[in-house]
Coordinates of N, CA and C in Angstrom, one line a residue:
X14 N 24.5 7.1 33.9 CA 24.1 6.0 33.2 C 22.6 5.8 33.2
X15 N 22.1 6.0 34.4 CA 20.6 5.9 34.5 C 19.8 6.9 33.7
X16 N 20.5 8.1 33.7 CA 19.9 9.2 32.8 C 19.9 8.8 31.4
X17 N 20.9 8.3 30.9 CA 21.0 7.9 29.5 C 20.0 6.8 29.2
X18 N 19.9 5.8 30.0 CA 18.8 4.7 29.9 C 17.4 5.4 29.8
X19 N 17.2 6.3 30.7 CA 15.9 7.0 30.7 C 15.6 7.7 29.4
X20 N 16.6 8.4 28.9 CA 16.5 9.2 27.7 C 16.3 8.2 26.5
X21 N 17.0 7.1 26.4 CA 16.7 6.1 25.4 C 15.4 5.5 25.4
X22 N 14.9 5.2 26.7 CA 13.6 4.7 26.9 C 12.5 5.7 26.4
X23 N 12.7 6.9 26.7 CA 11.7 8.0 26.2 C 11.7 8.1 24.7
X24 N 12.9 8.1 24.2 CA 13.0 8.2 22.7 C 12.3 7.0 22.0
X25 N 12.5 5.8 22.6 CA 11.9 4.6 22.0 C 10.3 4.7 22.1
X26 N 9.9 5.1 23.2 CA 8.5 5.3 23.5 C 7.8 6.3 22.5
X27 N 8.6 7.4 22.2 CA 8.1 8.4 21.2 C 8.0 7.7 19.9
X28 N 9.1 7.0 19.5 CA 9.1 6.4 18.2 C 7.8 5.4 18.1
X29 N 7.6 4.6 19.1 CA 6.5 3.7 19.0 C 5.1 4.4 19.0
X30 N 5.1 5.5 19.7 CA 3.8 6.3 19.7 C 3.6 6.8 18.3
X31 N 4.6 7.4 17.6 CA 4.5 7.9 16.3 C 4.1 6.8 15.3
X32 N 4.7 5.6 15.4 CA 4.4 4.5 14.5 C 3.0 3.9 14.7
X33 N 2.4 4.1 15.9 CA 1.1 3.6 16.1 C 0.0 4.6 16.1
X34 N 0.3 5.9 16.0 CA -0.8 6.9 16.1 C -1.6 7.1 14.8
X35 N -1.0 6.8 13.6 CA -1.7 7.1 12.4 C -2.9 6.2 12.3
X36 N -4.1 6.8 12.2 CA -5.4 6.1 12.1 C -5.6 5.6 10.7
X37 N -5.9 4.4 10.5 CA -6.1 3.8 9.2 C -7.5 4.3 8.6
X38 N -7.5 4.7 7.4 CA -8.7 5.1 6.8 C -9.7 3.9 6.7
X39 N -11.0 4.3 6.6 CA -11.9 3.2 6.4 C -12.9 3.5 5.3
X40 N -13.8 2.6 5.0 CA -14.7 2.9 3.9 C -15.5 4.1 4.2
X41 N -15.7 4.9 3.1 CA -16.5 6.1 3.2 C -15.6 7.3 3.5
X42 N -14.4 7.2 3.8 CA -13.5 8.3 4.0 C -13.0 8.8 2.7
X43 N -12.6 10.1 2.7 CA -11.9 10.7 1.5 C -10.6 10.1 1.4
X44 N -10.2 9.7 0.1 CA -8.8 9.2 -0.1 C -7.9 10.3 -0.4
X45 N -6.9 10.6 0.4 CA -6.0 11.7 0.1 C -5.3 11.5 -1.2
X46 N -5.1 12.6 -2.0 CA -4.4 12.5 -3.2 C -2.9 12.7 -2.8
X47 N -2.0 12.5 -3.7 CA -0.6 12.5 -3.5 C 0.1 12.9 -4.9
X48 N 1.3 13.2 -4.7 CA 2.2 13.4 -5.9 C 3.6 12.8 -5.5
X49 N 3.8 11.7 -5.9 CA 5.0 11.0 -5.5 C 5.9 10.5 -6.6
X50 N 7.2 10.3 -6.4 CA 8.1 9.9 -7.6 C 8.0 8.5 -7.8
X51 N 7.7 8.1 -9.1 CA 7.7 6.8 -9.5 C 9.1 6.3 -9.8
X52 N 9.3 5.0 -10.0 CA 10.6 4.4 -10.3 C 11.1 4.9 -11.7
X53 N 10.3 5.5 -12.5 CA 10.7 6.1 -13.8 C 11.1 7.5 -13.6
X54 N 11.1 8.0 -12.3 CA 11.5 9.4 -12.0 C 10.4 10.5 -12.4
X55 N 9.2 10.0 -12.8 CA 8.1 10.9 -13.0 C 7.2 10.9 -11.8
X56 N 6.5 12.0 -11.6 CA 5.6 12.1 -10.5 C 4.2 11.5 -10.9
X57 N 3.6 10.8 -10.0 CA 2.3 10.2 -10.2 C 1.3 10.6 -9.1
X58 N 0.1 10.9 -9.5 CA -1.0 11.2 -8.6 C -2.3 10.5 -9.2
X59 N -3.4 10.6 -8.4 CA -4.6 10.0 -9.0 C -4.9 10.7 -10.4
X60 N -4.6 12.0 -10.6 CA -4.9 12.6 -11.8 C -4.1 12.0 -12.9
X61 N -3.0 11.3 -12.7 CA -2.2 10.7 -13.8 C -3.1 9.8 -14.7
X62 N -4.1 9.2 -14.0 CA -5.0 8.2 -14.6 C -6.3 9.0 -15.0
X63 N -6.3 9.6 -16.1 CA -7.4 10.5 -16.5 C -8.8 9.7 -16.6
X64 N -8.7 8.5 -17.1 CA -10.0 7.8 -17.4 C -10.3 6.7 -16.3
X65 N -9.6 6.8 -15.2 CA -9.8 5.8 -14.2 C -11.3 6.0 -13.6
X66 N -11.8 4.9 -13.2 CA -13.1 4.8 -12.4 C -12.8 4.7 -10.9
X67 N -11.5 4.3 -10.6 CA -11.1 4.0 -9.3 C -9.7 3.6 -9.3
X68 N -9.2 3.2 -8.1 CA -7.7 2.9 -8.0 C -7.6 1.8 -7.0
X69 N -6.6 0.9 -7.2 CA -6.2 -0.1 -6.3 C -4.9 0.4 -5.7
X70 N -4.9 1.1 -4.5 CA -3.7 1.6 -3.9 C -3.1 0.5 -3.0
X71 N -1.9 0.1 -3.2 CA -1.4 -1.0 -2.3 C 0.0 -0.5 -1.8
X72 N 0.1 -0.6 -0.5 CA 1.3 -0.3 0.2 C 2.1 -1.6 0.3
X73 N 3.3 -1.6 -0.4 CA 4.0 -2.8 -0.4 C 5.5 -2.5 -0.5
X74 N 6.4 -3.5 -0.5 CA 7.8 -3.2 -0.5 C 8.7 -4.2 -1.1
X75 N 9.9 -4.1 -1.1 CA 10.9 -5.0 -1.7 C 11.1 -6.3 -0.8
X76 N 10.9 -6.1 0.5 CA 11.6 -7.0 1.4 C 10.8 -7.9 2.2
X77 N 9.6 -7.6 2.5 CA 8.7 -8.4 3.3 C 8.3 -9.7 2.7
X78 N 8.4 -10.9 3.3 CA 8.1 -12.1 2.7 C 6.6 -12.1 2.2
X79 N 5.8 -11.4 3.0 CA 4.4 -11.4 2.5 C 4.2 -10.5 1.2
X80 N 4.9 -9.4 1.2 CA 4.9 -8.6 0.0 C 5.4 -9.3 -1.2
X81 N 6.4 -10.1 -1.0 CA 7.0 -10.9 -2.1 C 6.0 -12.0 -2.5
X82 N 5.4 -12.6 -1.5 CA 4.4 -13.6 -1.8 C 3.2 -13.2 -2.5
X83 N 2.8 -11.8 -2.3 CA 1.7 -11.3 -3.0 C 2.1 -10.6 -4.3
X84 N 3.3 -10.5 -4.6 CA 3.8 -9.6 -5.7 C 3.1 -10.0 -7.0
X85 N 3.0 -11.3 -7.3 CA 2.4 -11.7 -8.6 C 0.9 -11.4 -8.6
X86 N 0.3 -11.6 -7.5 CA -1.2 -11.2 -7.4 C -1.4 -9.8 -7.6
X87 N -0.4 -8.9 -7.1 CA -0.6 -7.5 -7.3 C -0.4 -7.2 -8.9
X88 N 0.6 -7.8 -9.5 CA 0.8 -7.7 -10.9 C -0.5 -8.2 -11.7
X89 N -1.1 -9.2 -11.3 CA -2.3 -9.8 -11.9 C -3.4 -8.8 -11.8
X90 N -3.6 -8.2 -10.6 CA -4.6 -7.3 -10.4 C -4.6 -6.2 -11.4
X91 N -3.4 -5.6 -11.6 CA -3.2 -4.5 -12.5 C -3.5 -5.0 -14.0
X92 N -3.0 -6.2 -14.3 CA -3.3 -6.7 -15.6 C -4.7 -6.9 -15.9
X93 N -5.5 -7.3 -14.9 CA -6.9 -7.6 -15.1 C -7.8 -6.4 -15.1
X94 N -7.5 -5.4 -14.2 CA -8.4 -4.4 -13.9 C -8.0 -3.0 -14.4
X95 N -6.7 -2.8 -14.8 CA -6.4 -1.5 -15.3 C -7.2 -1.1 -16.5
X96 N -7.3 -2.0 -17.5 CA -8.1 -1.7 -18.7 C -9.6 -1.6 -18.3
X97 N -10.0 -2.0 -17.2 CA -11.4 -1.8 -16.8 C -11.6 -0.5 -16.0
X98 N -10.5 0.2 -15.8 CA -10.7 1.5 -15.1 C -10.2 1.5 -13.7
X99 N -9.6 0.4 -13.3 CA -9.1 0.3 -11.8 C -7.5 -0.1 -11.8
X100 N -6.7 0.9 -12.1 CA -5.3 0.6 -12.1 C -4.7 0.4 -10.7
X101 N -3.7 -0.3 -10.6 CA -2.9 -0.5 -9.4 C -1.9 0.7 -9.2
X102 N -1.8 1.2 -8.0 CA -0.8 2.2 -7.7 C -0.1 1.7 -6.5
X103 N 1.2 1.3 -6.6 CA 1.9 0.7 -5.5 C 2.8 1.8 -4.9
X104 N 2.8 1.9 -3.5 CA 3.6 2.8 -2.7 C 4.4 2.0 -1.7
X105 N 5.7 2.3 -1.7 CA 6.6 1.7 -0.7 C 6.6 2.6 0.6
X106 N 6.1 2.0 1.7 CA 5.9 2.7 2.9 C 7.1 2.7 3.8
X107 N 8.1 1.9 3.5 CA 9.2 1.6 4.4 C 10.3 2.8 4.4
X108 N 10.8 3.2 5.4 CA 11.9 4.2 5.4 C 13.1 3.5 5.0
X109 N 13.8 4.0 4.0 CA 15.1 3.3 3.5 C 16.2 3.2 4.4
X110 N 16.2 4.1 5.6 CA 17.2 4.0 6.5 C 16.9 2.9 7.5
X111 N 15.6 2.5 7.7 CA 15.3 1.5 8.5 C 15.3 0.1 7.8
X112 N 15.2 0.2 6.5 CA 15.1 -1.0 5.7 C 15.9 -0.7 4.5
X113 N 17.2 -1.1 4.5 CA 18.1 -0.6 3.5 C 17.9 -1.3 2.2
X114 N 17.1 -2.3 2.1 CA 16.9 -2.9 0.8 C 15.6 -2.3 0.2
X115 N 15.1 -1.2 0.8 CA 14.0 -0.5 0.3 C 14.3 0.9 -0.3
X116 N 15.5 1.1 -0.7 CA 16.0 2.4 -1.2 C 15.3 2.6 -2.5
X117 N 15.3 3.8 -3.0 CA 14.6 4.1 -4.3 C 15.4 3.3 -5.5
X118 N 16.7 3.3 -5.3 CA 17.4 2.6 -6.4 C 17.1 1.1 -6.4
X119 N 16.8 0.5 -5.3 CA 16.5 -0.9 -5.3 C 15.1 -1.1 -5.6
X120 N 14.2 -0.1 -5.3 CA 12.8 -0.1 -6.0 C 12.9 -0.2 -7.5
X121 N 13.8 0.7 -8.0 CA 13.8 0.7 -9.5 C 14.3 -0.6 -10.0
X122 N 15.3 -1.2 -9.3 CA 15.8 -2.5 -9.8 C 14.7 -3.6 -9.8
X123 N 13.9 -3.6 -8.7 CA 12.9 -4.6 -8.6 C 11.7 -4.4 -9.7
X124 N 11.4 -3.1 -9.9 CA 10.3 -2.9 -10.8 C 10.8 -3.2 -12.2
X125 N 12.0 -3.0 -12.5 CA 12.5 -3.4 -13.9 C 12.7 -4.9 -14.0
X126 N 13.2 -5.6 -13.0 CA 13.3 -7.0 -13.0 C 12.0 -7.7 -13.1
X127 N 11.0 -7.2 -12.4 CA 9.6 -7.9 -12.4 C 8.7 -7.3 -13.5
X128 N 9.3 -6.3 -14.2 CA 8.5 -5.7 -15.3 C 7.1 -5.2 -14.8
X129 N 7.1 -4.4 -13.8 CA 5.9 -3.9 -13.2 C 5.2 -3.0 -14.3
X130 N 3.9 -3.3 -14.4 CA 3.0 -2.5 -15.4 C 2.3 -1.4 -14.7
X131 N 2.7 -1.2 -13.4 CA 2.0 -0.1 -12.6 C 3.1 0.7 -11.9
X132 N 2.7 1.9 -11.5 CA 3.7 2.8 -10.8 C 4.1 2.2 -9.5
X133 N 5.4 2.4 -9.1 CA 5.9 2.0 -7.8 C 6.5 3.2 -7.1
X134 N 5.8 3.8 -6.2 CA 6.2 5.1 -5.8 C 6.9 5.1 -4.4
X135 N 7.8 6.1 -4.4 CA 8.6 6.3 -3.1 C 7.9 7.4 -2.3
X136 N 7.8 7.1 -1.0 CA 7.1 8.0 -0.1 C 8.0 8.6 0.9
X137 N 8.7 9.7 0.6 CA 9.7 10.4 1.5 C 9.0 10.9 2.8
X138 N 9.6 10.5 3.9 CA 9.1 10.9 5.2 C 7.9 10.1 5.6
X139 N 7.4 9.2 4.8 CA 6.2 8.4 5.1 C 4.9 9.2 5.3
X140 N 4.8 10.3 4.6 CA 3.7 11.3 4.8 C 2.4 10.6 4.3
X141 N 2.5 10.0 3.1 CA 1.2 9.5 2.5 C 0.9 8.1 3.3
X142 N 1.9 7.4 3.6 CA 1.7 6.2 4.5 C 0.9 6.6 5.8
X143 N 1.2 7.6 6.4 CA 0.6 8.1 7.6 C -0.8 8.6 7.3
X144 N -1.0 9.3 6.2 CA -2.3 9.8 5.8 C -3.3 8.7 5.6
X145 N -2.8 7.6 5.1 CA -3.7 6.5 4.8 C -3.8 5.6 6.0
X146 N -2.8 5.6 6.9 CA -2.7 4.8 8.1 C -2.3 3.4 7.7
X147 N -1.5 3.3 6.6 CA -1.0 1.9 6.2 C -0.2 1.3 7.3
X148 N -0.4 0.1 7.7 CA 0.2 -0.5 8.9 C 1.1 -1.7 8.4
X149 N 0.9 -2.3 7.3 CA 1.6 -3.5 6.9 C 2.0 -3.5 5.4
X150 N 2.8 -4.4 5.0 CA 3.0 -4.7 3.6 C 2.7 -6.1 3.3
X151 N 1.8 -6.3 2.4 CA 1.0 -5.3 1.7 C -0.3 -4.9 2.5
X152 N -0.7 -3.7 2.3 CA -2.0 -3.2 2.9 C -2.6 -2.4 1.7
X153 N -3.9 -2.8 1.4 CA -4.6 -2.4 0.2 C -5.7 -1.5 0.5
X154 N -5.9 -0.4 -0.3 CA -7.0 0.5 -0.2 C -7.6 0.7 -1.6
X155 N -8.9 0.2 -1.7 CA -9.5 0.4 -3.1 C -10.4 1.6 -3.0
X156 N -10.2 2.5 -4.0 CA -10.7 3.8 -4.0 C -11.6 3.9 -5.2
X157 N -12.7 4.6 -5.1 CA -13.6 4.9 -6.2 C -13.5 6.4 -6.5
X158 N -13.6 6.8 -7.8 CA -13.7 8.1 -8.2 C -15.2 8.6 -8.3
X159 N -15.6 9.5 -7.6 CA -17.0 10.0 -7.5 C -17.1 11.4 -7.8
X160 N -18.4 11.9 -7.9 CA -18.6 13.3 -8.2 C -18.2 14.2 -7.0
X161 N -18.1 13.6 -5.8 CA -17.7 14.3 -4.6 C -16.2 14.1 -4.3
X162 N -15.5 13.4 -5.2 CA -14.1 13.2 -5.0 C -13.7 11.7 -4.9
X163 N -12.5 11.4 -4.5 CA -12.0 10.0 -4.4 C -12.4 9.5 -3.0
X164 N -13.0 8.3 -3.0 CA -13.6 7.8 -1.7 C -13.1 6.4 -1.4
X165 N -12.6 6.0 -0.3 CA -12.2 4.7 0.1 C -13.4 3.7 0.1
X166 N -13.3 2.7 -0.6 CA -14.4 1.6 -0.6 C -14.0 0.4 0.2
X167 N -12.7 0.1 0.3 CA -12.3 -1.1 0.9 C -10.9 -1.0 1.5
X168 N -10.7 -1.6 2.7 CA -9.3 -1.5 3.3 C -9.0 -2.9 3.8
X169 N -7.7 -3.4 3.5 CA -7.4 -4.6 4.2 C -6.4 -5.4 3.4
X170 N -6.8 -6.6 3.3 CA -6.0 -7.8 2.6 C -6.4 -7.9 1.2
X171 N -5.6 -8.4 0.3 CA -5.9 -8.7 -1.1 C -6.9 -10.0 -1.1
X172 N -6.5 -10.9 -0.3 CA -7.4 -12.1 -0.1 C -7.0 -12.8 1.2
X173 N -7.6 -13.9 1.5 CA -7.4 -14.6 2.8 C -6.4 -15.7 2.7
X174 N -5.5 -15.6 1.7 CA -4.7 -16.8 1.4 C -3.2 -16.3 1.3
X175 N -2.5 -15.9 2.4 CA -1.2 -15.4 2.2 C -0.2 -16.5 1.7
X176 N -0.5 -17.8 1.9 CA 0.4 -18.9 1.5 C 0.3 -19.1 0.0
X177 N -0.9 -18.7 -0.5 CA -1.1 -18.8 -2.0 C -1.4 -20.2 -2.4
X178 N -1.9 -21.1 -1.6 CA -2.2 -22.5 -2.0 C -3.6 -22.9 -1.6
X179 N -4.5 -21.9 -1.4 CA -5.9 -22.3 -1.0 C -6.9 -22.1 -2.2
X180 N -7.3 -23.1 -2.9 CA -8.2 -22.9 -4.0 C -9.5 -22.3 -3.7
X181 N -9.9 -22.3 -2.4 CA -11.1 -21.8 -2.0 C -11.1 -20.3 -1.4
X182 N -9.9 -19.7 -1.8 CA -9.6 -18.4 -1.0 C -10.7 -17.4 -1.5
X183 N -10.9 -16.5 -0.6 CA -11.8 -15.3 -0.9 C -11.0 -14.2 -1.4
X184 N -11.3 -13.8 -2.7 CA -10.6 -12.8 -3.3 C -11.2 -11.4 -3.1
X185 N -10.8 -10.9 -1.9 CA -11.5 -9.7 -1.5 C -11.4 -8.5 -2.5
X186 N -10.3 -8.2 -2.9 CA -10.0 -7.1 -3.8 C -10.8 -7.3 -5.1
X187 N -10.8 -8.5 -5.7 CA -11.5 -8.7 -6.9 C -13.1 -8.6 -6.7
X188 N -13.5 -9.1 -5.5 CA -15.0 -9.1 -5.3 C -15.5 -7.5 -5.1
X189 N -14.6 -6.7 -4.4 CA -14.9 -5.3 -4.3 C -15.1 -4.7 -5.7
X190 N -14.1 -4.9 -6.5 CA -14.1 -4.2 -7.8 C -15.3 -4.7 -8.6
X191 N -15.6 -6.0 -8.5 CA -16.8 -6.5 -9.2 C -18.1 -5.8 -8.8
X192 N -18.2 -5.6 -7.5 CA -19.3 -4.8 -6.9 C -19.4 -3.4 -7.4
X193 N -18.3 -2.7 -7.4 CA -18.2 -1.3 -7.8 C -18.6 -1.2 -9.3
X194 N -18.1 -2.1 -10.1 CA -18.4 -2.2 -11.6 C -19.8 -2.3 -11.8
X195 N -20.5 -3.1 -10.9 CA -21.9 -3.3 -11.1 C -22.8 -2.3 -10.4
X196 N -22.2 -1.1 -9.9 CA -22.9 -0.2 -9.3 C -23.4 -0.3 -7.9
X197 N -22.8 -1.4 -7.3 CA -23.1 -1.8 -5.9 C -22.1 -1.4 -5.0
X198 N -22.4 -1.2 -3.7 CA -21.4 -1.1 -2.6 C -20.9 -2.5 -2.2
X199 N -19.6 -2.7 -1.9 CA -19.1 -4.0 -1.6 C -19.7 -4.5 -0.3
X200 N -19.9 -5.8 -0.4 CA -20.5 -6.5 0.9 C -19.4 -6.5 2.0
X201 N -18.2 -6.6 1.7 CA -17.2 -6.6 2.7 C -16.2 -5.3 2.4
X202 N -16.2 -4.4 3.4 CA -15.4 -3.2 3.2 C -14.1 -3.1 4.0
X203 N -13.9 -4.1 4.9 CA -12.7 -4.0 5.7 C -12.3 -5.5 6.1
X204 N -11.1 -5.8 6.0 CA -10.5 -7.1 6.5 C -9.2 -6.8 7.2
X205 N -8.8 -7.8 8.0 CA -7.4 -7.7 8.6 C -6.3 -7.6 7.6
X206 N -5.5 -6.6 7.6 CA -4.4 -6.6 6.6 C -3.3 -7.8 7.1
X207 N -2.6 -8.3 6.1 CA -1.8 -9.4 6.3 C -0.4 -9.0 5.8
X208 N 0.6 -9.0 6.7 CA 2.0 -8.7 6.2 C 2.8 -8.2 7.3
X209 N 4.0 -7.7 6.9 CA 5.0 -7.2 7.8 C 4.7 -5.8 8.2
X210 N 5.1 -5.3 9.4 CA 4.9 -4.0 9.8 C 5.6 -3.0 9.0
X211 N 5.2 -1.8 8.9 CA 5.9 -0.7 8.2 C 7.2 -0.4 9.0
X212 N 8.3 -0.3 8.2 CA 9.6 -0.1 8.9 C 9.9 1.5 9.0
X213 N 10.2 1.9 10.2 CA 10.4 3.3 10.5 C 11.8 3.4 11.2
X214 N 12.5 4.5 10.9 CA 13.8 4.8 11.6 C 13.5 5.4 12.9
X215 N 14.4 5.1 13.8 CA 14.3 5.6 15.1 C 14.4 7.1 15.2
X216 N 13.6 7.8 16.0 CA 13.6 9.2 16.0 C 14.7 9.7 17.0
X217 N 15.5 10.7 16.6 CA 16.6 11.2 17.4 C 16.0 11.8 18.7

């Protein structure tokens, strides 16, 4: 019995280590490209958006109360900035075995119900989640397209108002894009992400 408990403890420790080891990208880092399946069953990458000046990459999900609370703000970001060259690309970082309401089929249902105007991508094995070091839902990475490749400009929260009732809130994402559009580097390049932790299945 003691041996079984020890093995379980070691397995849980390894799981936690895996969940915590991914280093979150920061401003100035290269933004890894990806090719992930969208809810329309087509693959999406940065190259899908030929005329983009940059991208609003947001790791979000179906289930987290924070993700649900920020959903309309994510929709509004795409509606406001896609035509200006900064489309939203949403990626679900949760493992569907660990979060059964985050299956691909349920992602499709949500995107259809909410009439998403942006891709909502499935990340099998959480490979891209780990490459970006996304920790919570939602977790945002604003990326600019440069002559040297795609570069991270901002990492963190969409704003500082998770409850959605502060008229004096700081709109971090919008301020970053305004700076980039004017040819300036953002004054704030990192904030604390706000949301639920990324859900991972236990390792065998």
